[in-house]
PDB file of C-alpha atoms in Angstrom:
ATOM      1  CA  UNK A   1     -23.976 -16.036   4.290  1.00 67.00           C
ATOM      2  CA  UNK A   2     -24.990 -12.584   3.163  1.00 81.00           C
ATOM      3  CA  UNK A   3     -25.020  -9.682   5.610  1.00 80.00           C
ATOM      4  CA  UNK A   4     -27.434  -6.877   4.928  1.00 91.00           C
ATOM      5  CA  UNK A   5     -27.294  -3.340   6.295  1.00 90.00           C
ATOM      6  CA  UNK A   6     -29.513  -4.222   9.261  1.00 93.00           C
ATOM      7  CA  UNK A   7     -27.245  -7.096  10.353  1.00 92.00           C
ATOM      8  CA  UNK A   8     -24.129  -4.932  10.032  1.00 89.00           C
ATOM      9  CA  UNK A   9     -25.663  -2.212  12.229  1.00 91.00           C
ATOM     10  CA  UNK A  10     -26.653  -4.792  14.855  1.00 93.00           C
ATOM     11  CA  UNK A  11     -23.146  -6.262  14.754  1.00 91.00           C
ATOM     12  CA  UNK A  12     -21.574  -2.819  15.208  1.00 87.00           C
ATOM     13  CA  UNK A  13     -23.818  -2.091  18.194  1.00 88.00           C
ATOM     14  CA  UNK A  14     -22.902  -5.417  19.812  1.00 89.00           C
ATOM     15  CA  UNK A  15     -19.183  -4.740  19.293  1.00 85.00           C
ATOM     16  CA  UNK A  16     -19.558  -1.255  20.756  1.00 85.00           C
ATOM     17  CA  UNK A  17     -21.349  -2.624  23.825  1.00 86.00           C
ATOM     18  CA  UNK A  18     -18.797  -5.418  24.340  1.00 84.00           C
ATOM     19  CA  UNK A  19     -15.643  -3.353  23.928  1.00 81.00           C
ATOM     20  CA  UNK A  20     -16.857   0.043  25.054  1.00 83.00           C
ATOM     21  CA  UNK A  21     -16.371   3.421  23.408  1.00 79.00           C
ATOM     22  CA  UNK A  22     -12.899   3.979  24.904  1.00 82.00           C
ATOM     23  CA  UNK A  23     -11.260   0.701  23.907  1.00 84.00           C
ATOM     24  CA  UNK A  24     -12.748   0.549  20.407  1.00 82.00           C
ATOM     25  CA  UNK A  25     -10.487   3.223  18.796  1.00 85.00           C
ATOM     26  CA  UNK A  26      -7.393   1.674  20.394  1.00 88.00           C
ATOM     27  CA  UNK A  27      -8.380  -1.766  19.147  1.00 84.00           C
ATOM     28  CA  UNK A  28      -9.007  -0.437  15.645  1.00 86.00           C
ATOM     29  CA  UNK A  29      -5.645   1.345  15.656  1.00 92.00           C
ATOM     30  CA  UNK A  30      -3.857  -1.839  16.738  1.00 93.00           C
ATOM     31  CA  UNK A  31      -5.656  -3.839  14.074  1.00 90.00           C
ATOM     32  CA  UNK A  32      -4.656  -1.294  11.424  1.00 94.00           C
ATOM     33  CA  UNK A  33      -1.008  -1.433  12.471  1.00 96.00           C
ATOM     34  CA  UNK A  34      -1.058  -5.220  12.418  1.00 96.00           C
ATOM     35  CA  UNK A  35      -2.585  -5.261   8.935  1.00 95.00           C
ATOM     36  CA  UNK A  36       0.044  -2.798   7.684  1.00 96.00           C
ATOM     37  CA  UNK A  37       2.858  -4.940   9.066  1.00 96.00           C
ATOM     38  CA  UNK A  38       1.305  -8.091   7.615  1.00 96.00           C
ATOM     39  CA  UNK A  39       0.978  -6.519   4.155  1.00 95.00           C
ATOM     40  CA  UNK A  40       4.577  -5.292   4.173  1.00 95.00           C
ATOM     41  CA  UNK A  41       5.820  -8.746   5.208  1.00 94.00           C
ATOM     42  CA  UNK A  42       3.790 -10.361   2.424  1.00 93.00           C
ATOM     43  CA  UNK A  43       5.306  -7.948  -0.121  1.00 93.00           C
ATOM     44  CA  UNK A  44       8.804  -8.781   1.130  1.00 92.00           C
ATOM     45  CA  UNK A  45       8.099 -12.511   0.865  1.00 90.00           C
ATOM     46  CA  UNK A  46       6.857 -12.115  -2.715  1.00 88.00           C
ATOM     47  CA  UNK A  47       9.924 -10.063  -3.598  1.00 87.00           C
ATOM     48  CA  UNK A  48      12.187 -12.716  -2.056  1.00 83.00           C
ATOM     49  CA  UNK A  49      10.372 -15.462  -3.973  1.00 79.00           C
ATOM     50  CA  UNK A  50      10.775 -13.640  -7.282  1.00 79.00           C
ATOM     51  CA  UNK A  51      14.511 -13.148  -6.621  1.00 73.00           C
ATOM     52  CA  UNK A  52      14.905 -16.851  -5.831  1.00 73.00           C
ATOM     53  CA  UNK A  53      13.017 -17.812  -9.003  1.00 69.00           C
ATOM     54  CA  UNK A  54      15.200 -15.510 -11.115  1.00 68.00           C
ATOM     55  CA  UNK A  55      18.362 -16.984  -9.558  1.00 66.00           C
ATOM     56  CA  UNK A  56      17.100 -20.482 -10.270  1.00 65.00           C
ATOM     57  CA  UNK A  57      16.477 -19.658 -13.933  1.00 65.00           C
ATOM     58  CA  UNK A  58      19.945 -18.149 -14.336  1.00 58.00           C
ATOM     59  CA  UNK A  59      21.649 -21.290 -12.976  1.00 52.00           C
ATOM     60  CA  UNK A  60      19.977 -23.584 -15.547  1.00 49.00           C
TER      61      UNK A  60
END
């Protein structure tokens, strides 16, 4: 499925109508915070995995 510029504009208008102009910035802010937290947790998990792998190699 490929979205062109026209479809994106229509989608943005529908979202604006559904959520309203006041709630949209708050929703976007909450989504941004959630994404930031998710990314930091993923980085921590990767760091933990690499530490575990290094410990496993040292024991062998």
